Each structure stands twice: as structure tokens, then as C-alpha cells.
């Protein structure tokens, strides 16, 4: 097999893909927002179970009593998202966020509720609202088999840590597919200059969608001969369907996007921030097809806007609307780069019928260099 078809794990900046004008944080990850932790647990059993769980913890304290403001933005609602009616009603999170497979949200939510209720400080808590997002990894995973999901939830929560975040075919991204190639988990961050508040925005994505892949405006999907609607617009030259490529033919699939920031925002402006993440998704070539569930969950870790459920009066020091534009730019950039990382860091995953291979990185590198896009300082 030619080296250009083998693929190799690299982050986007190794290829010169550094969207935007703002600088990433230390790890170029959602964990650059102080206190945020991420944990993965991959479930791979037999010849057909290829899924996992990813946990995002907003801070290391009592999540139920020291709640963070949160919001949901729906780009296209073809999916299942557990716990969002209460999140939208109250504008806050009281549990970690979990990401998993489409039919795994209920056992995952139950395991998360048990994990929260088992904490000694929650002995008198009568109800809990777990928030669990999903994408359909049925191209590689037997989605009806939810073996090991509860255990994976506990493992992901136990492994949650700050610092560098594993990307690619791990955790909730183990069975996902993007644009007909192997997809996965990706992350990125941006730090605003001091003149704009010095705030950090971090993004974590679970990529499992299709469309017409482009990177920095370069039509990579078309150059590689794999893109949505190809059989309709170029039926003579269209290649034989690649394994796992069925969902990519019309751009179907889903994407979960989680945003963390230390900017003091409440639910209204967090929802506005989430809307801009969809712009980053679009820049990669997604048009949010009918069968695509594209959801954004955003939260603020800033202590000035946290909530205590027992408080009768809430006073918050929220950032004004005029200060939002730089954050909008930052989240658009970080989302685009996180999605590139999800693709570029993926490794091959096989089930009993096929192997889904990652994007051919060497070929992508040549296409980018031909347009003057050179490697950046790695982060």
C-alpha cells in the first residue's frame, strides 16, 4: 500500500492548519480552561462492539451545589440529547457532560446519576439531571449492544484529568466516521489577548458527520475523490463505495460540540457562543444534512457566575454583549481546528465486516503545500 494511503496521527498544525488569528492555550485543548477535565473510556469487544464514553467535568469541586451556567444550541436536531429540557429551563449544569453512542445515552445517563448520587455530600439529593450527548456510530459499532457502557462511564469519570487530551479513535469517538474516513474526538482552544479580556475558550468535538470536506478552504474531499452527492454529480468517475462510507454519500451523521470558557457568561450569551461553533463546523464542509444531529453544549467555569441551588437571590457579574465578538471569533476558530484534529488524529478501526481508515495524511499534506499552507508551531 502506498504511504499516502496509510495515514499517520498528526494534529492540524503539523500540516499548517491553524484557523484564525488568536493563539491556542498551552495544550490547545478544552482543558486549557482552568479546572476542566476530560476522561475517555473505549469499549472494544469481540468483532462488533466499537464505541466508548467521554466525560467532561467543568471543575473539580461539588458539581451539584457549585453549578456552572450552561446552554444548548441546536444546529440540526436529528438526534437524542439527554437532560436538555432542564438545562434549557434553568440555564445550568449539575453533573458532568457525557458523550457516547446513540443508543447508549440511557445506560450512560443512569450510570452518571448513580455516580453522582453515591457521593457522600449528595446523600439527601432526591433528583439528578445527567446530561448525555451522542452520535450514531452504527457504521462500525453494533449499536443495539450496549454491553459495558455503565462500566465505561465510571472509567471515563475516574480517568478525567487536566492537561493534554487524547484525540482520534478513543472514547466516544472510537466508532465514529467523518466524511467517509475514520473520525473521532478532537479538541482545540484559543486565548484572547489581554486587551480583549484574556479569556480562554476551549472546544471538544465528537465528529461523526459528512459533507464535502475542506481544510483551510482547500477542497480535500473532492481532490481525494470522496464527498457527499458524488454519485449524483459525477456518476461516471465515482469510485466504488469505501467501507463505512454509506453515511457520507449524502452527508449524514452527527457532531457533538462542547465549549468551555472562563469568561463570565450566563445562559443567554453561552447559547450565542454555541451558535458560532456551528460556523466552525460549516467551515470543514458540513451542511448539516437532514440526518445530521448537530448539537453544541456551552458552559462557563468563572466563579463569578456559578449558582448554588439553595440560593434565593442570585447576583452575577456577567460579561456585556459588546465583549462577545472576540469570543465568537475564538470559538469559531477553535471548533474548526478541533474537527481537523478529530480527523487527523484518528487511527483505523475494524469490525467483522470492514476497516474504516483515516484520512490519508500524506496526500492532504501535499494538497495543502501546493496552496502555500505550511506547518505551524505545534500545540
CSV table of C-alpha atoms in Angstrom, one decimal:
chain,number,residue,atom,x,y,z
A,1,UNK,CA,0.0,0.0,0.0
A,2,UNK,CA,1.3,3.5,-0.8
A,3,UNK,CA,2.4,5.6,2.1
A,4,UNK,CA,-0.1,8.3,1.2
A,5,UNK,CA,-2.9,5.8,1.9
A,6,UNK,CA,-1.7,4.7,5.3
A,7,UNK,CA,-2.4,7.8,7.3
A,8,UNK,CA,-0.5,8.9,10.3
A,9,UNK,CA,-1.5,10.7,13.5
A,10,UNK,CA,-0.8,14.4,13.4
A,11,UNK,CA,-2.5,17.4,14.8
A,12,UNK,CA,-3.8,20.1,12.4
A,13,UNK,CA,-0.9,22.5,13.0
A,14,UNK,CA,1.6,19.9,11.8
A,15,UNK,CA,0.1,20.4,8.4
A,16,UNK,CA,-0.2,24.2,8.6
A,17,UNK,CA,-3.9,24.2,9.6
A,18,UNK,CA,-4.1,27.0,12.1
A,19,UNK,CA,-7.5,28.6,11.7
A,20,UNK,CA,-7.9,32.3,12.6
A,21,UNK,CA,-5.9,35.0,14.4
A,22,UNK,CA,-6.0,34.0,18.0
A,23,UNK,CA,-3.4,31.9,19.8
A,24,UNK,CA,-4.1,28.5,21.4
A,25,UNK,CA,-3.6,27.7,25.0
A,26,UNK,CA,-0.8,25.6,26.4
A,27,UNK,CA,-2.3,22.2,25.3
A,28,UNK,CA,-4.5,23.6,22.5
A,29,UNK,CA,-7.3,21.7,24.3
A,30,UNK,CA,-10.5,22.3,26.2
A,31,UNK,CA,-8.5,21.7,29.3
A,32,UNK,CA,-6.7,25.0,28.8
A,33,UNK,CA,-9.8,26.4,30.6
A,34,UNK,CA,-8.7,26.0,34.2
A,35,UNK,CA,-10.4,23.3,36.1
A,36,UNK,CA,-11.9,21.5,33.1
A,37,UNK,CA,-11.0,17.7,33.0
A,38,UNK,CA,-11.6,15.1,30.3
A,39,UNK,CA,-11.7,11.4,30.5
A,40,UNK,CA,-12.1,8.7,27.9
A,41,UNK,CA,-13.1,5.0,28.1
A,42,UNK,CA,-13.0,3.0,24.9
A,43,UNK,CA,-15.3,-0.1,24.5
A,44,UNK,CA,-13.9,-2.6,22.0
A,45,UNK,CA,-15.1,-6.2,22.4
A,46,UNK,CA,-15.4,-9.1,20.0
A,47,UNK,CA,-15.9,-8.4,16.3
A,48,UNK,CA,-18.6,-5.8,16.5
A,49,UNK,CA,-18.6,-3.6,19.7
A,50,UNK,CA,-16.7,-0.4,18.8
A,51,UNK,CA,-17.8,2.5,20.9
A,52,UNK,CA,-17.0,4.3,24.1
A,53,UNK,CA,-17.7,7.2,26.6
A,54,UNK,CA,-16.1,10.6,27.0
A,55,UNK,CA,-16.6,12.6,30.2
A,56,UNK,CA,-16.2,16.4,30.6
A,57,UNK,CA,-16.1,17.8,34.1
A,58,UNK,CA,-16.4,21.6,34.4
A,59,UNK,CA,-14.4,21.8,37.7
A,60,UNK,CA,-13.1,19.6,40.5
A,61,UNK,CA,-15.5,20.7,43.2
A,62,UNK,CA,-19.1,19.9,44.1
A,63,UNK,CA,-20.8,20.0,40.7
A,64,UNK,CA,-24.3,19.7,42.1
A,65,UNK,CA,-24.0,22.7,44.6
A,66,UNK,CA,-21.5,24.7,42.7
A,67,UNK,CA,-23.3,24.7,39.3
A,68,UNK,CA,-21.9,26.3,36.2
A,69,UNK,CA,-24.1,28.3,33.8
A,70,UNK,CA,-24.7,26.3,30.6
A,71,UNK,CA,-26.7,26.5,27.4
A,72,UNK,CA,-27.6,24.4,24.4
A,73,UNK,CA,-27.6,25.4,20.7
A,74,UNK,CA,-29.2,23.1,18.2
A,75,UNK,CA,-27.8,23.3,14.7
A,76,UNK,CA,-29.9,20.4,13.4
A,77,UNK,CA,-31.9,18.3,15.9
A,78,UNK,CA,-31.8,14.8,14.3
A,79,UNK,CA,-30.6,13.1,17.5
A,80,UNK,CA,-31.0,12.3,21.1
A,81,UNK,CA,-29.7,14.5,23.9
A,82,UNK,CA,-30.5,13.5,27.5
A,83,UNK,CA,-31.2,16.1,30.2
A,84,UNK,CA,-31.5,19.2,28.0
A,85,UNK,CA,-35.0,20.4,28.9
A,86,UNK,CA,-33.9,21.1,32.4
A,87,UNK,CA,-30.6,22.6,31.2
A,88,UNK,CA,-32.5,25.0,29.0
A,89,UNK,CA,-35.1,25.8,31.6
A,90,UNK,CA,-32.6,26.6,34.4
A,91,UNK,CA,-29.5,27.5,32.3
A,92,UNK,CA,-27.1,25.5,34.4
A,93,UNK,CA,-25.3,22.1,34.7
A,94,UNK,CA,-25.4,20.0,37.8
A,95,UNK,CA,-23.5,17.0,36.5
A,96,UNK,CA,-20.6,16.3,34.2
A,97,UNK,CA,-21.3,16.0,30.5
A,98,UNK,CA,-21.0,12.6,28.9
A,99,UNK,CA,-20.7,11.8,25.2
A,100,UNK,CA,-21.4,8.3,23.9
A,101,UNK,CA,-23.2,6.2,21.1
A,102,UNK,CA,-26.7,6.9,20.0
A,103,UNK,CA,-28.5,4.1,21.9
A,104,UNK,CA,-26.1,4.3,24.9
A,105,UNK,CA,-27.4,7.6,26.3
A,106,UNK,CA,-29.9,5.9,28.7
A,107,UNK,CA,-27.5,3.4,30.4
A,108,UNK,CA,-24.9,6.2,30.4
A,109,UNK,CA,-27.3,8.6,32.0
A,110,UNK,CA,-28.3,6.0,34.6
A,111,UNK,CA,-24.6,5.3,35.4
A,112,UNK,CA,-23.9,9.0,35.7
A,113,UNK,CA,-26.9,9.6,38.0
A,114,UNK,CA,-25.7,6.7,40.2
A,115,UNK,CA,-22.2,8.1,40.3
A,116,UNK,CA,-23.4,11.5,41.4
A,117,UNK,CA,-25.9,10.1,44.0
A,118,UNK,CA,-23.3,7.9,45.5
A,119,UNK,CA,-21.2,10.8,46.6
A,120,UNK,CA,-21.5,11.4,50.4
A,121,UNK,CA,-22.4,15.0,50.0
A,122,UNK,CA,-25.4,14.0,47.9
A,123,UNK,CA,-27.0,11.7,50.4
A,124,UNK,CA,-30.1,13.9,50.6
A,125,UNK,CA,-30.4,14.7,46.9
A,126,UNK,CA,-33.7,13.4,45.6
A,127,UNK,CA,-33.2,14.0,41.9
A,128,UNK,CA,-30.3,14.5,39.5
A,129,UNK,CA,-30.2,15.7,35.8
A,130,UNK,CA,-27.5,13.9,33.9
A,131,UNK,CA,-26.6,15.5,30.5
A,132,UNK,CA,-25.6,12.9,27.9
A,133,UNK,CA,-24.9,13.6,24.2
A,134,UNK,CA,-24.5,11.1,21.4
A,135,UNK,CA,-23.7,10.4,17.8
A,136,UNK,CA,-24.6,7.3,15.8
A,137,UNK,CA,-21.5,5.1,15.4
A,138,UNK,CA,-23.5,2.3,13.7
A,139,UNK,CA,-21.1,2.1,10.8
A,140,UNK,CA,-18.6,0.4,13.0
A,141,UNK,CA,-20.5,-0.4,16.2
A,142,UNK,CA,-23.4,-2.7,16.9
A,143,UNK,CA,-25.4,0.0,18.5
A,144,UNK,CA,-28.1,-2.3,19.9
A,145,UNK,CA,-25.4,-4.0,22.1
A,146,UNK,CA,-24.8,-1.7,25.0
A,147,UNK,CA,-22.5,-4.0,26.9
A,148,UNK,CA,-20.0,-2.3,29.2
A,149,UNK,CA,-21.4,1.2,28.9
A,150,UNK,CA,-22.0,1.6,32.6
A,151,UNK,CA,-18.5,0.5,33.4
A,152,UNK,CA,-17.2,2.8,30.7
A,153,UNK,CA,-18.9,5.8,32.3
A,154,UNK,CA,-17.3,5.1,35.6
A,155,UNK,CA,-13.9,4.6,34.0
A,156,UNK,CA,-14.2,7.8,31.9
A,157,UNK,CA,-15.1,9.8,35.1
A,158,UNK,CA,-12.3,8.2,37.1
A,159,UNK,CA,-9.7,9.0,34.3
A,160,UNK,CA,-10.8,12.6,33.8
A,161,UNK,CA,-7.8,14.8,34.0
A,162,UNK,CA,-6.5,18.2,33.0
A,163,UNK,CA,-3.6,18.7,30.6
A,164,UNK,CA,-3.3,17.1,27.1
A,165,UNK,CA,-6.4,15.3,25.8
A,166,UNK,CA,-6.3,12.1,23.8
A,167,UNK,CA,-7.8,12.6,20.3
A,168,UNK,CA,-8.9,10.4,17.4
A,169,UNK,CA,-10.4,6.9,17.8
A,170,UNK,CA,-10.8,7.0,21.6
A,171,UNK,CA,-13.7,7.1,24.0
A,172,UNK,CA,-16.9,8.3,22.4
A,173,UNK,CA,-15.0,8.7,19.1
A,174,UNK,CA,-13.9,5.1,18.8
A,175,UNK,CA,-16.6,4.1,16.3
A,176,UNK,CA,-17.3,7.4,14.6
A,177,UNK,CA,-16.8,8.3,10.9
A,178,UNK,CA,-16.2,11.7,9.2
A,179,UNK,CA,-16.6,12.4,5.5
A,180,UNK,CA,-16.2,8.6,4.9
A,181,UNK,CA,-12.9,8.4,6.8
A,182,UNK,CA,-12.3,7.4,10.4
A,183,UNK,CA,-13.4,10.2,12.7
A,184,UNK,CA,-13.2,10.6,16.4
A,185,UNK,CA,-12.6,13.1,19.2
A,186,UNK,CA,-10.8,16.4,18.7
A,187,UNK,CA,-10.0,19.5,20.8
A,188,UNK,CA,-8.6,22.9,20.5
A,189,UNK,CA,-8.5,26.3,22.3
A,190,UNK,CA,-8.0,30.0,21.9
A,191,UNK,CA,-6.7,32.6,24.4
A,192,UNK,CA,-7.8,36.2,23.9
A,193,UNK,CA,-5.3,39.0,24.2
A,194,UNK,CA,-5.3,40.9,27.5
A,195,UNK,CA,-6.8,43.8,25.7
A,196,UNK,CA,-9.9,41.6,24.9
A,197,UNK,CA,-10.2,40.2,28.4
A,198,UNK,CA,-7.6,37.5,28.3
A,199,UNK,CA,-10.3,34.8,28.4
A,200,UNK,CA,-9.8,31.2,27.3
A,201,UNK,CA,-12.3,29.3,25.1
A,202,UNK,CA,-11.9,25.5,24.7
A,203,UNK,CA,-13.7,23.1,22.4
A,204,UNK,CA,-14.1,19.3,22.4
A,205,UNK,CA,-15.8,17.6,19.5
A,206,UNK,CA,-17.2,14.1,18.8
A,207,UNK,CA,-17.1,14.1,15.0
A,208,UNK,CA,-19.3,11.6,13.1
A,209,UNK,CA,-20.7,13.5,10.1
A,210,UNK,CA,-20.3,14.0,6.4
A,211,UNK,CA,-20.4,16.6,3.6
A,212,UNK,CA,-17.7,17.9,1.2
A,213,UNK,CA,-14.5,18.1,3.3
A,214,UNK,CA,-12.5,21.2,3.0
A,215,UNK,CA,-9.5,22.3,5.1
A,216,UNK,CA,-8.4,25.9,5.1
A,217,UNK,CA,-10.6,26.3,2.0
A,218,UNK,CA,-8.8,23.5,0.1
A,219,UNK,CA,-11.4,21.0,-1.3
A,220,UNK,CA,-9.8,18.0,0.1
A,221,UNK,CA,-12.8,15.7,-0.3
A,222,UNK,CA,-13.1,16.4,-4.0
A,223,UNK,CA,-9.3,16.2,-4.5
A,224,UNK,CA,-9.4,12.7,-2.8
A,225,UNK,CA,-12.5,11.7,-4.7
A,226,UNK,CA,-14.8,11.2,-1.7
A,227,UNK,CA,-17.6,13.6,-1.0
A,228,UNK,CA,-21.3,13.8,-0.5
A,229,UNK,CA,-23.6,13.6,-3.5
A,230,UNK,CA,-20.7,12.4,-5.6
A,231,UNK,CA,-22.7,9.7,-7.3
A,232,UNK,CA,-25.2,12.3,-8.4
A,233,UNK,CA,-22.8,14.9,-9.8
A,234,UNK,CA,-20.1,12.7,-11.1
A,235,UNK,CA,-21.6,9.2,-11.6
A,236,UNK,CA,-19.1,8.1,-14.2
A,237,UNK,CA,-15.9,8.9,-12.2
A,238,UNK,CA,-17.3,8.0,-8.7
A,239,UNK,CA,-15.3,5.3,-7.1
A,240,UNK,CA,-16.7,2.1,-5.6
A,241,UNK,CA,-18.1,2.7,-2.1
A,242,UNK,CA,-15.4,2.6,0.5
A,243,UNK,CA,-16.1,0.6,3.7
A,244,UNK,CA,-18.1,2.6,6.2
A,245,UNK,CA,-18.9,5.2,3.5
A,246,UNK,CA,-22.6,4.8,3.3
A,247,UNK,CA,-23.5,7.7,5.6
A,248,UNK,CA,-21.1,10.0,3.8
A,249,UNK,CA,-22.9,9.7,0.4
A,250,UNK,CA,-25.5,12.4,1.4
A,251,UNK,CA,-23.6,14.0,4.2
A,252,UNK,CA,-25.5,12.2,7.0
A,253,UNK,CA,-24.1,11.8,10.5
A,254,UNK,CA,-23.8,13.9,13.6
A,255,UNK,CA,-21.5,16.1,15.6
A,256,UNK,CA,-21.4,16.9,19.3
A,257,UNK,CA,-19.5,20.1,20.3
A,258,UNK,CA,-18.8,21.0,23.9
A,259,UNK,CA,-17.5,24.5,24.7
A,260,UNK,CA,-15.9,25.6,27.9
A,261,UNK,CA,-14.8,29.2,28.8
A,262,UNK,CA,-13.6,31.1,31.8
A,263,UNK,CA,-15.4,34.2,30.6
A,264,UNK,CA,-18.2,35.2,32.9
A,265,UNK,CA,-21.2,34.3,30.8
A,266,UNK,CA,-24.8,33.3,31.6
A,267,UNK,CA,-27.0,31.0,29.5
A,268,UNK,CA,-28.1,33.6,27.0
A,269,UNK,CA,-24.7,34.5,25.8
A,270,UNK,CA,-23.5,30.9,26.1
A,271,UNK,CA,-26.2,30.0,23.7
A,272,UNK,CA,-25.0,32.7,21.4
A,273,UNK,CA,-21.4,31.4,21.7
A,274,UNK,CA,-22.7,27.9,20.8
A,275,UNK,CA,-24.3,29.2,17.6
A,276,UNK,CA,-20.9,30.4,16.4
A,277,UNK,CA,-19.5,26.9,16.8
A,278,UNK,CA,-21.8,25.8,14.0
A,279,UNK,CA,-19.9,28.3,11.8
A,280,UNK,CA,-16.7,26.4,12.6
A,281,UNK,CA,-18.4,23.1,11.7
A,282,UNK,CA,-19.6,24.6,8.4
A,283,UNK,CA,-16.0,25.6,7.5
A,284,UNK,CA,-15.0,22.0,7.4
A,285,UNK,CA,-17.6,21.2,4.7
A,286,UNK,CA,-20.7,20.2,6.7
A,287,UNK,CA,-24.1,21.5,5.5
A,288,UNK,CA,-25.9,19.9,8.5
A,289,UNK,CA,-27.8,17.3,6.4
A,290,UNK,CA,-31.3,16.1,7.2
A,291,UNK,CA,-29.9,13.1,9.0
A,292,UNK,CA,-27.3,15.0,11.0
A,293,UNK,CA,-27.7,15.8,14.7
A,294,UNK,CA,-25.5,18.8,15.4
A,295,UNK,CA,-25.6,20.0,19.0
A,296,UNK,CA,-23.5,22.4,21.0
A,297,UNK,CA,-23.3,22.5,24.8
A,298,UNK,CA,-21.5,25.5,26.2
A,299,UNK,CA,-20.7,26.3,29.8
A,300,UNK,CA,-18.7,28.9,31.8
A,301,UNK,CA,-16.4,28.0,34.7
A,302,UNK,CA,-16.0,31.5,36.0
A,303,UNK,CA,-16.7,31.6,39.8
A,304,UNK,CA,-18.5,34.9,39.4
A,305,UNK,CA,-21.4,33.3,37.6
A,306,UNK,CA,-21.8,30.0,39.3
A,307,UNK,CA,-25.0,29.1,41.1
A,308,UNK,CA,-26.0,27.5,44.4
A,309,UNK,CA,-29.3,25.6,44.1
A,310,UNK,CA,-30.3,26.7,47.6
A,311,UNK,CA,-29.8,30.4,46.9
A,312,UNK,CA,-32.9,32.6,46.9
A,313,UNK,CA,-31.2,35.5,45.3
A,314,UNK,CA,-28.6,35.3,42.5
A,315,UNK,CA,-26.2,38.1,41.7
A,316,UNK,CA,-23.9,37.7,38.8
A,317,UNK,CA,-21.2,39.8,37.2
A,318,UNK,CA,-21.7,38.9,33.5
A,319,UNK,CA,-19.7,40.0,30.5
A,320,UNK,CA,-21.6,42.5,28.4
A,321,UNK,CA,-22.8,41.9,24.9
A,322,UNK,CA,-20.2,44.2,23.4
A,323,UNK,CA,-17.5,42.0,24.7
A,324,UNK,CA,-18.8,38.9,22.9
A,325,UNK,CA,-17.4,39.4,19.4
A,326,UNK,CA,-13.9,38.3,20.2
A,327,UNK,CA,-15.3,35.2,21.9
A,328,UNK,CA,-17.4,34.4,18.9
A,329,UNK,CA,-14.3,34.6,16.7
A,330,UNK,CA,-12.3,32.4,19.2
A,331,UNK,CA,-14.9,29.7,19.3
A,332,UNK,CA,-15.3,29.6,15.5
A,333,UNK,CA,-11.6,29.1,15.1
A,334,UNK,CA,-11.3,26.5,17.9
A,335,UNK,CA,-14.2,24.5,16.6
A,336,UNK,CA,-12.8,24.3,13.1
A,337,UNK,CA,-9.4,23.2,14.4
A,338,UNK,CA,-10.8,20.7,16.8
A,339,UNK,CA,-12.7,19.0,14.0
A,340,UNK,CA,-9.5,18.8,11.9
A,341,UNK,CA,-7.7,17.2,14.9
A,342,UNK,CA,-10.5,14.6,15.2
A,343,UNK,CA,-9.9,13.6,11.6
A,344,UNK,CA,-6.1,13.8,11.6
A,345,UNK,CA,-5.6,12.0,14.9
A,346,UNK,CA,-7.9,9.1,14.0
A,347,UNK,CA,-6.5,5.6,13.6
A,348,UNK,CA,-8.0,2.6,11.7
A,349,UNK,CA,-10.9,0.7,13.4
A,350,UNK,CA,-12.2,-2.6,12.1
A,351,UNK,CA,-15.3,-4.7,12.8
A,352,UNK,CA,-16.4,-8.0,11.5
A,353,UNK,CA,-17.2,-6.7,8.0
A,354,UNK,CA,-14.8,-3.8,7.3
A,355,UNK,CA,-12.0,-1.5,8.3
A,356,UNK,CA,-12.5,2.3,8.2
A,357,UNK,CA,-9.2,4.0,7.5
A,358,UNK,CA,-8.2,7.5,8.5
A,359,UNK,CA,-7.7,10.4,6.2
A,360,UNK,CA,-4.6,9.9,4.0
A,361,UNK,CA,-2.4,12.5,5.7
A,362,UNK,CA,0.5,12.4,3.3
A,363,UNK,CA,-1.8,13.2,0.4
A,364,UNK,CA,-3.5,16.0,2.4
A,365,UNK,CA,-0.1,17.5,3.2
A,366,UNK,CA,0.8,17.6,-0.5
A,367,UNK,CA,-2.5,19.3,-1.4
A,368,UNK,CA,-2.0,21.9,1.3
A,369,UNK,CA,1.6,22.6,0.4
A,370,UNK,CA,0.6,23.1,-3.2
A,371,UNK,CA,-1.5,26.0,-2.0
A,372,UNK,CA,1.2,27.5,0.2
A,373,UNK,CA,0.0,26.1,3.5
A,374,UNK,CA,3.0,25.2,5.6
A,375,UNK,CA,3.4,23.6,9.1
A,376,UNK,CA,2.9,25.8,12.2
A,377,UNK,CA,4.4,25.7,15.6
A,378,UNK,CA,2.9,22.5,17.2
A,379,UNK,CA,0.4,22.7,20.0
